[in-house]
């Protein structure tokens, strides 16, 4: 949610900042802007709309050459996405410029204070208030670092701030509270970014910052303090992916590329999980075996697609460990006063590791002394840092706003966690666990087999350009898959799409069925006969009322043929693992349909990749 870039070094700051914004554009794309320090003044440009609008403006009216600059790509919170509300925001005299991600909760009070002192604010944003306060401090004689520390002490809310001073080209200063910011460490140059994608083409050495810290970058180095000015340290780490992972690799959309990366992403997420003696090991889990044996309840918290991964995890954990599992939307969790004890394990699933709803839920859980384990794809992000343990998924950077490989690798991590708990608690024999691990290790080939049928799925998608409403049905582990298929279609194709547990249909939603309405049905493998039979009944019910059924069923399942207007064969896999293959055609379907409808698949309207506001 909002992408932020800062640079100081020998290169053209405009080039570095605009390139960084391009890589961060998935975080927000309502407007974009840049501010450079050149010849003792700030040169700035900002435009509503995508980054291309800003680039056009700069091409038409070039900015002065500079080696110190900041930039921003916005997902609007306060104020409409227009040129005036776009960042950077200057102070009263234009001496400083500031970009911001997050929400300043006490901005109304601060704005009133400034207006009483005669300041006129041009925008509706909370950010401009901070740039005026910052400039007041600088005009009173403070250097930009000290000014930032003083201003941050007055702010409430969640924020990443990055600022420059027109009279000091030697530094860029940033601060963070509950909002992402990483430092890129170069030779004679340093970078700031909302995430490492902002500077990955220049350096893979990064530094994560703690809560309530101010960082100053110069060509000579990086210094970190608390908001109180006390010296502090950031944690240095090396990024294990490179520029090529952040490129489209010949695909039209990042999303399509990421769907096709899933066999590798799943394989990578399974790597190194077995010891020489064949036992399952999760070396990032830092909760002792004794404490894990005491766990008597698991609560999974997550949002959106990650929540659906959590729903699948419930089936796996309960089946393999017999520990009761609740799955809860992170945004609802702390408002219902959940029952948490020291023997509760809270599992927080988040691809980005920055989702504010999930982060606040974690904090609530930890305050109640529950254990928190994060499943996360982003090294150095806040959620794993604030958890007792973490299982990293190894999907690589996910740039497309709609999660795909993030979801599949979350499923893998959930299965691994379930098996690990079963191993520790002794609820499954070693051979059973090894069998499931073998099955998981064969999943990349199965996923590839589904991808190899993409043309048939694309053709089906293209037939639905004029469709206004699509339903998805599933049962058991297929139910979250149905929900995920519907979410993908809503967010990418802007269609009315809903997922249902097939058994629920007759309790109301079946009234929605009209002649010719497409209904995508996730059919469980035949091994679970009751489940399979019940699903067939559900399909017959909608078909009898005129629905056009598109059935995803395992290859060789002949019983489904009479009820399927279209059939998408799936590889034969166990019921619990079926989501790993069943969701893939639904991702392909949504990607292709949105694409032929002319939508921007990577940057759907109103969305942002990392939702850092509650
Ligand atoms: C949908 C999607 C979102 C995210 C949700 C949580 O395609 O990507 O629903 O799953 O915003 O994000 P993370 O996993 O980063 O916490």
XYZ file of C-alpha atoms and ligand atoms in Angstrom:
630
model
C 0.000 0.000 0.000
C 1.922 2.980 -1.393
C 5.433 2.465 -2.686
C 8.260 4.637 -1.416
C 11.776 5.115 -2.813
C 14.743 7.194 -1.665
C 18.244 7.494 -3.129
C 21.550 9.236 -2.503
C 24.687 8.425 -4.500
C 26.543 9.169 -7.705
C 23.806 8.108 -10.168
C 20.945 10.129 -11.587
C 18.428 10.171 -8.731
C 15.592 10.568 -11.226
C 16.588 7.358 -13.007
C 16.981 5.340 -9.801
C 13.774 6.664 -8.231
C 11.548 6.228 -11.316
C 12.892 2.702 -11.874
C 12.279 1.917 -8.192
C 8.721 3.254 -8.464
C 8.129 1.049 -11.498
C 9.041 -2.011 -9.420
C 6.870 -0.852 -6.525
C 3.894 0.234 -8.603
C 2.008 -2.917 -7.621
C 1.752 -1.476 -4.100
C -0.449 1.411 -5.237
C -1.087 3.111 -8.546
C -3.539 5.984 -8.000
C -0.847 8.635 -8.541
C 2.933 8.992 -8.537
C 5.474 11.703 -7.795
C 9.146 12.509 -7.385
C 11.220 15.188 -5.623
C 14.917 15.847 -6.323
C 17.409 18.075 -4.532
C 19.117 20.212 -7.174
C 21.142 23.429 -6.805
C 19.776 24.282 -3.366
C 16.104 23.801 -4.226
C 13.634 20.983 -4.621
C 12.502 20.060 -8.125
C 9.295 18.057 -8.049
C 6.671 16.542 -10.347
C 3.554 14.530 -9.528
C 0.599 13.247 -11.472
C -2.667 11.398 -10.855
C -2.909 7.966 -12.463
C -0.230 5.451 -13.209
C 3.511 6.034 -13.239
C 3.408 6.463 -17.028
C 1.615 9.816 -16.506
C 4.443 11.036 -14.299
C 7.068 9.857 -16.781
C 5.295 11.729 -19.568
C 5.178 14.905 -17.459
C 8.916 14.647 -16.714
C 9.695 14.022 -20.386
C 7.752 17.145 -21.346
C 9.239 19.335 -18.586
C 12.557 17.784 -17.515
C 13.647 18.184 -13.898
C 17.120 19.489 -12.998
C 19.849 16.837 -12.750
C 20.290 15.506 -9.222
C 21.840 12.659 -7.259
C 19.507 12.878 -4.227
C 15.798 12.159 -4.467
C 12.611 10.519 -3.245
C 9.526 9.130 -4.976
C 6.099 7.729 -4.235
C 3.389 5.682 -5.864
C 0.093 6.082 -4.037
C -2.902 4.080 -2.860
C -5.195 6.841 -1.626
C -6.422 6.969 1.975
C -6.970 10.695 2.741
C -8.173 12.644 -0.278
C -9.016 11.684 -3.838
C -6.265 10.418 -6.151
C -5.587 13.706 -8.008
C -2.464 15.752 -8.804
C -2.734 17.914 -5.666
C -3.092 15.019 -3.257
C -0.263 13.073 -4.931
C 3.041 12.870 -3.040
C 5.661 14.306 -2.476
C 4.206 17.126 -0.429
C 6.264 20.283 0.078
C 6.411 22.218 3.333
C 5.050 25.764 3.567
C 7.998 27.363 1.758
C 8.934 24.381 -0.364
C 12.243 23.854 1.456
C 11.459 20.203 2.339
C 9.509 17.533 0.467
C 8.031 14.423 2.017
C 6.410 11.144 0.958
C 4.324 8.980 3.255
C 2.733 5.547 3.474
C 0.153 4.944 6.216
C -2.289 7.060 8.179
C -1.558 9.875 10.638
C -4.403 9.410 13.098
C -4.047 12.756 14.891
C -3.784 14.768 11.687
C -6.996 16.736 12.321
C -5.550 18.198 15.529
C -2.195 18.866 13.901
C -3.807 20.472 10.866
C -5.873 22.780 13.091
C -2.712 23.777 14.955
C -0.954 24.646 11.693
C -3.930 26.565 10.326
C -4.139 28.545 13.572
C -0.502 29.481 12.993
C -1.354 30.779 9.516
C -0.358 27.784 7.365
C -2.407 27.170 4.241
C -2.575 23.523 3.251
C -3.066 22.787 -0.414
C -4.149 19.161 -0.244
C -6.651 17.053 1.697
C -3.940 14.654 2.831
C -2.649 13.854 6.285
C 0.846 13.847 4.769
C 1.023 17.550 4.021
C 0.570 18.267 7.715
C 3.755 16.321 8.439
C 5.744 18.101 5.711
C 4.775 21.478 7.209
C 5.730 20.349 10.721
C 9.021 18.965 9.421
C 9.846 22.157 7.592
C 9.061 24.239 10.703
C 11.765 22.298 12.544
C 14.269 22.696 9.703
C 13.595 26.428 9.404
C 14.151 26.683 13.163
C 17.678 25.327 12.636
C 17.426 21.555 13.072
C 19.068 19.254 10.554
C 16.644 16.969 8.705
C 17.423 13.951 10.926
C 16.732 15.817 14.156
C 13.655 17.436 12.617
C 12.305 14.001 11.672
C 12.871 12.629 15.184
C 11.039 15.581 16.730
C 8.087 15.390 14.368
C 7.694 11.621 14.701
C 7.366 11.988 18.461
C 4.219 14.034 17.818
C 2.580 11.625 15.363
C 0.007 8.951 16.090
C -0.883 6.168 13.676
C 1.072 4.095 11.214
C 3.593 5.647 8.883
C 6.648 5.379 6.752
C 8.007 8.859 5.986
C 10.853 9.755 3.637
C 12.039 13.349 3.233
C 14.619 15.592 1.601
C 15.795 19.120 2.432
C 16.444 21.425 -0.556
C 19.485 22.911 1.186
C 21.064 19.588 2.124
C 21.720 17.275 -0.821
C 23.907 15.032 1.329
C 21.104 13.042 2.954
C 17.702 11.445 2.685
C 15.928 10.824 5.992
C 13.193 8.301 6.717
C 11.181 7.013 9.656
C 8.873 4.098 10.309
C 6.177 3.020 12.723
C 3.971 0.023 11.877
C 4.634 0.461 8.192
C 7.307 -1.087 5.943
C 10.699 0.424 5.130
C 13.966 -1.260 4.142
C 17.387 0.180 3.436
C 19.449 -0.921 0.422
C 23.169 -0.868 1.184
C 25.405 0.042 -1.760
C 29.027 1.146 -2.362
C 29.100 4.957 -2.159
C 25.312 5.003 -2.529
C 22.344 3.973 -0.399
C 18.672 3.376 -1.007
C 15.339 3.349 0.761
C 12.315 1.357 -0.333
C 8.990 0.011 0.860
C 10.466 -3.335 -0.087
C 13.651 -4.603 -1.639
C 12.181 -4.630 -5.166
C 12.777 -0.844 -5.136
C 16.562 -1.289 -5.335
C 17.178 -4.951 -6.214
C 18.911 -4.066 -9.480
C 21.516 -2.039 -7.564
C 22.149 -4.095 -4.435
C 21.035 -7.303 -2.707
C 22.389 -6.184 0.679
C 19.608 -4.808 2.806
C 18.859 -3.627 6.319
C 15.558 -3.975 8.119
C 14.570 -1.341 10.634
C 12.863 -1.765 13.961
C 9.745 -0.049 15.192
C 9.890 3.725 15.811
C 13.232 4.283 14.132
C 14.674 7.102 12.024
C 17.262 6.303 9.375
C 19.574 8.720 7.557
C 21.255 7.652 4.332
C 24.232 9.476 2.797
C 26.842 8.425 0.237
C 29.127 7.570 3.172
C 26.771 5.322 5.096
C 23.594 4.688 7.038
C 22.778 5.741 10.585
C 19.790 4.666 12.646
C 18.279 6.197 15.777
C 15.095 5.892 17.790
C 12.506 8.684 17.648
C 14.196 9.919 20.838
C 17.515 10.337 19.012
C 19.246 7.445 20.804
C 21.552 5.452 18.472
C 20.046 2.169 17.259
C 20.973 -0.695 14.943
C 19.205 -2.191 11.936
C 19.513 -5.897 11.039
C 21.513 -6.525 7.861
C 20.565 -9.379 5.536
C 21.195 -10.607 2.025
C 18.276 -10.872 -0.420
C 18.185 -14.365 -1.932
C 16.539 -13.401 -5.241
C 17.688 -11.077 -7.979
C 16.433 -8.719 -10.666
C 15.341 -11.503 -13.027
C 12.797 -12.665 -10.419
C 11.209 -9.221 -10.566
C 10.894 -9.196 -14.388
C 8.050 -10.566 -16.532
C 10.170 -13.114 -18.338
C 8.290 -12.963 -21.655
C 4.790 -13.113 -20.144
C 2.239 -10.343 -20.704
C 1.432 -10.096 -16.996
C 3.355 -10.721 -13.811
C 0.356 -12.725 -12.673
C 0.599 -15.094 -15.635
C 4.314 -15.484 -15.015
C 3.705 -16.177 -11.345
C 1.029 -18.793 -12.102
C 3.571 -20.570 -14.285
C 6.246 -20.346 -11.597
C 4.141 -22.400 -9.209
C 5.766 -25.799 -9.779
C 9.123 -24.284 -8.886
C 7.726 -22.218 -6.008
C 6.120 -25.316 -4.468
C 9.316 -27.343 -4.941
C 11.407 -24.571 -3.345
C 9.041 -24.357 -0.392
C 9.536 -28.088 0.228
C 13.323 -28.002 -0.009
C 15.378 -29.014 3.015
C 12.441 -30.071 5.141
C 13.598 -33.658 5.835
C 16.477 -34.694 8.104
C 18.943 -37.401 7.097
C 16.842 -39.867 9.135
C 13.716 -38.878 7.205
C 12.035 -36.774 9.883
C 10.294 -33.550 9.059
C 12.226 -30.458 10.182
C 11.096 -26.860 10.172
C 14.178 -25.058 11.325
C 12.572 -21.632 11.508
C 10.132 -22.843 14.205
C 11.641 -21.560 17.413
C 9.017 -22.902 19.812
C 10.309 -25.887 21.796
C 8.866 -29.371 21.247
C 7.671 -29.351 24.884
C 5.689 -26.168 24.333
C 4.271 -27.453 21.046
C 3.149 -30.675 22.748
C 1.115 -28.557 25.163
C -0.810 -26.844 22.354
C -4.503 -27.685 22.688
C -6.012 -25.193 20.241
C -4.908 -23.586 16.993
C -6.360 -20.310 15.727
C -5.486 -19.300 12.187
C -5.729 -15.604 11.300
C -5.325 -14.144 7.830
C -7.033 -11.985 5.191
C -8.293 -12.602 1.656
C -6.542 -15.369 -0.232
C -4.338 -16.143 2.766
C -7.518 -16.725 4.777
C -8.557 -19.384 2.266
C -5.172 -21.073 2.722
C -6.017 -21.048 6.422
C -9.327 -22.791 5.740
C -7.471 -25.606 3.983
C -5.007 -25.746 6.883
C -7.878 -26.401 9.288
C -8.803 -29.604 7.453
C -5.172 -30.759 7.440
C -4.298 -29.882 11.044
C -7.474 -31.355 12.504
C -7.181 -34.505 10.389
C -3.532 -35.206 11.134
C -3.262 -33.931 14.713
C -6.806 -33.948 16.175
C -6.126 -30.468 17.605
C -9.211 -28.241 17.208
C -8.634 -25.383 14.782
C -10.500 -22.104 14.336
C -9.981 -19.942 11.263
C -10.726 -16.270 11.658
C -10.515 -13.171 9.515
C -7.663 -11.159 11.027
C -9.695 -7.962 10.805
C -12.391 -9.449 13.080
C -10.181 -11.371 15.497
C -9.429 -8.974 18.324
C -12.895 -7.428 18.402
C -14.588 -10.583 19.647
C -12.368 -11.015 22.706
C -11.017 -14.418 21.592
C -10.153 -17.025 24.220
C -6.377 -17.326 24.149
C -4.087 -19.092 26.588
C -0.435 -20.103 26.747
C -1.426 -23.390 25.119
C -3.023 -21.693 22.101
C -1.025 -21.543 18.873
C -2.014 -18.634 16.668
C -0.952 -19.137 13.053
C -0.781 -15.890 11.066
C -0.657 -16.358 7.297
C 0.543 -13.410 5.221
C 2.330 -13.352 1.885
C 3.549 -9.770 2.326
C 4.183 -9.923 6.061
C 2.890 -6.357 6.301
C -0.921 -6.680 6.350
C -2.049 -4.320 9.117
C -5.139 -6.353 10.097
C -3.028 -9.474 10.577
C -0.284 -7.594 12.404
C -2.726 -6.105 14.914
C -4.289 -9.529 15.473
C -0.820 -10.963 16.210
C -0.120 -8.240 18.715
C -3.381 -8.959 20.467
C -2.583 -12.689 20.592
C 0.898 -12.126 21.986
C -0.417 -9.741 24.616
C -2.630 -12.635 25.794
C 0.473 -14.923 25.991
C -0.550 -17.145 23.081
C 2.226 -18.480 20.829
C 2.344 -16.927 17.369
C 3.715 -18.692 14.307
C 3.843 -16.762 11.031
C 3.652 -18.263 7.553
C 5.182 -15.595 5.368
C 6.839 -15.032 1.995
C 8.748 -11.858 2.768
C 12.017 -11.981 4.645
C 12.563 -8.919 6.806
C 8.883 -7.993 6.982
C 7.102 -7.029 10.183
C 4.836 -10.033 10.800
C 7.604 -12.666 11.062
C 9.675 -10.238 13.105
C 6.915 -9.937 15.678
C 6.129 -13.670 15.825
C 7.589 -16.429 18.005
C 8.262 -18.580 14.973
C 8.078 -18.413 11.217
C 7.799 -20.797 8.326
C 9.000 -18.927 5.257
C 7.423 -19.859 1.974
C 9.851 -19.642 -0.915
C 7.645 -18.281 -3.682
C 10.053 -15.460 -4.596
C 8.687 -11.944 -5.104
C 4.982 -11.829 -5.940
C 4.369 -8.689 -7.994
C 0.912 -9.321 -9.504
C -1.600 -7.846 -7.075
C -3.714 -11.025 -7.099
C -1.973 -13.725 -5.105
C -1.206 -16.998 -6.940
C 2.130 -18.606 -6.127
C 1.855 -16.951 -2.723
C -1.310 -18.998 -2.105
C 0.102 -22.318 -3.306
C 3.220 -21.983 -1.194
C 1.106 -20.999 1.824
C -0.789 -24.261 1.344
C 2.520 -26.146 1.332
C 3.592 -24.421 4.556
C 0.220 -25.255 6.147
C 0.562 -28.950 5.259
C 4.119 -28.953 6.612
C 2.995 -27.325 9.841
C 0.174 -29.853 10.241
C 2.559 -32.769 9.692
C 5.146 -31.260 12.021
C 2.574 -30.936 14.804
C 1.504 -34.543 14.123
C 5.140 -35.658 14.409
C 5.708 -33.757 17.667
C 2.424 -34.856 19.211
C 2.772 -38.407 17.922
C -0.680 -38.424 16.352
C 0.660 -39.924 13.081
C 3.267 -42.610 12.484
C 6.546 -41.610 10.898
C 5.742 -43.625 7.744
C 2.416 -41.849 7.306
C 4.135 -38.479 7.550
C 6.818 -39.625 5.119
C 4.092 -40.811 2.717
C 2.423 -37.398 2.706
C 5.792 -35.705 2.227
C 6.380 -37.969 -0.788
C 2.980 -36.963 -2.152
C 3.780 -33.298 -1.569
C 7.079 -33.716 -3.393
C 5.219 -35.030 -6.442
C 2.944 -31.975 -6.525
C 5.191 -29.745 -8.699
C 4.825 -32.294 -11.548
C 1.053 -32.449 -11.048
C 0.792 -28.644 -11.066
C 2.857 -28.561 -14.246
C 0.454 -31.077 -15.811
C -2.432 -28.699 -15.055
C -0.512 -25.774 -16.534
C 0.117 -27.807 -19.665
C -3.649 -27.771 -20.324
C -3.796 -23.975 -20.146
C -4.989 -23.480 -23.733
C -8.217 -25.371 -23.023
C -8.844 -23.249 -19.910
C -8.033 -20.025 -21.782
C -10.478 -20.996 -24.515
C -13.170 -21.564 -21.905
C -12.404 -18.207 -20.297
C -12.681 -16.419 -23.637
C -16.201 -17.788 -24.020
C -17.260 -15.849 -20.914
C -16.463 -12.269 -21.899
C -20.139 -11.309 -21.774
C -20.924 -13.174 -18.575
C -22.037 -11.030 -15.645
C -22.219 -13.621 -12.880
C -20.301 -16.825 -12.092
C -20.728 -19.231 -9.181
C -18.145 -21.622 -7.740
C -19.000 -24.757 -5.763
C -16.812 -26.943 -3.596
C -16.933 -29.239 -0.610
C -14.420 -29.978 2.164
C -10.967 -28.782 0.962
C -12.604 -27.840 -2.340
C -14.758 -25.220 -0.596
C -11.898 -22.750 0.041
C -10.797 -23.403 -3.554
C -14.265 -22.310 -4.720
C -13.986 -19.164 -2.587
C -10.541 -18.418 -3.994
C -11.729 -18.963 -7.582
C -14.532 -16.465 -6.990
C -12.201 -13.924 -5.379
C -9.800 -14.093 -8.326
C -12.657 -13.401 -10.738
C -14.050 -10.513 -8.672
C -10.748 -8.738 -8.276
C -9.488 -9.230 -11.831
C -12.553 -9.370 -14.091
C -14.805 -7.189 -11.858
C -17.553 -9.794 -12.189
C -20.121 -10.883 -9.682
C -18.636 -14.162 -8.528
C -19.437 -16.173 -5.421
C -18.096 -19.355 -3.930
C -20.339 -21.706 -1.983
C -20.060 -24.915 -0.021
C -22.033 -27.148 -2.375
C -24.267 -28.415 0.442
C -25.337 -24.890 1.354
C -26.745 -24.158 -2.048
C -30.177 -25.550 -1.405
C -30.465 -23.384 1.712
C -30.839 -20.236 -0.350
C -28.230 -19.450 -2.991
C -29.720 -21.899 -5.499
C -32.288 -19.178 -6.192
C -29.527 -17.334 -8.051
C -29.271 -20.018 -10.750
C -30.555 -18.887 -14.122
C -30.549 -20.499 -17.524
C -26.980 -20.670 -18.839
C -25.308 -19.339 -15.673
C -21.757 -20.729 -15.462
C -21.085 -22.727 -12.312
C -17.535 -23.967 -11.742
C -17.529 -27.090 -9.620
C -14.511 -28.424 -7.748
C -15.169 -32.174 -7.559
C -13.347 -34.088 -4.796
C -11.348 -37.183 -5.764
C -13.376 -40.409 -5.921
C -11.479 -41.970 -3.022
C -13.670 -40.071 -0.568
C -16.875 -41.651 -1.826
C -19.413 -39.863 0.344
C -17.912 -36.498 -0.419
C -17.743 -37.247 -4.114
C -21.318 -38.517 -4.266
C -22.677 -35.532 -2.369
C -20.846 -33.177 -4.700
C -22.405 -34.896 -7.709
C -25.841 -34.316 -6.185
C -25.076 -30.609 -5.793
C -23.983 -30.410 -9.422
C -27.153 -32.145 -10.585
C -29.258 -29.704 -8.603
C -27.809 -26.643 -10.329
C -27.784 -28.280 -13.732
C -31.443 -29.206 -13.384
C -32.137 -25.486 -12.980
C -30.324 -24.466 -16.131
C -26.750 -23.871 -14.950
C -23.877 -24.505 -17.345
C -21.525 -26.674 -15.297
C -17.777 -26.494 -15.688
C -16.382 -29.331 -13.599
C -12.857 -29.758 -12.308
C -12.528 -33.470 -11.550
C -9.755 -36.016 -11.379
C -8.771 -37.632 -14.663
C -10.628 -40.884 -15.227
C -13.639 -39.922 -13.114
C -16.288 -41.048 -15.592
C -19.179 -40.562 -13.152
C -18.973 -36.817 -13.603
C -19.349 -36.834 -17.393
C -23.158 -36.850 -17.565
C -23.336 -33.748 -15.366
C -20.511 -31.676 -16.825
C -21.072 -29.315 -19.725
C -17.317 -28.774 -19.664
C -14.723 -30.917 -17.961
C -11.276 -29.831 -16.792
C -9.317 -32.939 -15.768
C -7.152 -32.736 -12.645
C -4.281 -35.064 -11.702
C -5.079 -37.844 -9.227
C -4.022 -36.618 -5.789
C -5.292 -37.136 -2.228
C -8.382 -35.114 -1.250
C -6.532 -32.961 1.286
C -3.862 -31.980 -1.228
C -6.266 -31.362 -4.098
C -6.385 -27.558 -3.566
C -2.790 -27.411 -4.842
C -3.916 -28.526 -8.288
C -7.592 -27.506 -8.336
C -6.968 -23.800 -7.847
C -4.608 -23.525 -10.819
C -7.249 -23.682 -13.606
C -9.273 -21.090 -11.681
C -6.260 -18.744 -11.622
C -5.709 -19.270 -15.363
C -9.413 -18.720 -16.034
C -9.529 -15.395 -14.160
C -6.236 -14.158 -15.629
C -7.288 -14.876 -19.202
C -10.851 -13.601 -18.835
C -9.680 -10.317 -17.281
C -7.055 -10.031 -19.980
C -9.505 -10.415 -22.885
C -11.897 -8.031 -21.136
C -9.123 -5.455 -21.392
C -8.437 -5.089 -17.668
C -5.056 -4.455 -16.129
C -4.464 -7.889 -14.626
C -1.457 -6.895 -12.533
C -2.994 -3.728 -11.147
C -6.747 -4.187 -10.768
C -8.767 -1.113 -9.896
C -9.011 0.017 -6.264
C -6.525 -2.582 -5.015
C -2.982 -2.585 -3.721
C -0.633 -5.455 -3.029
C 0.246 -4.856 0.553
C -2.583 -3.569 2.733
C -0.807 -1.634 5.461
C -3.847 0.199 6.816
C -6.598 -1.303 8.967
C -6.104 -11.591 -3.339
C -5.049 -11.147 -2.439
C -5.448 -10.629 -1.117
C -4.385 -10.990 -0.057
C -4.725 -10.311 1.283
C -3.742 -10.693 2.361
O -5.584 -12.069 -4.544
O -3.899 -11.164 -2.784
O -6.708 -11.058 -0.737
O -4.356 -12.372 0.092
O -4.712 -8.926 1.113
O -2.444 -10.326 2.022
P -1.199 -10.941 2.766
O -1.154 -12.399 2.463
O -0.024 -10.215 2.203
O -1.387 -10.693 4.229
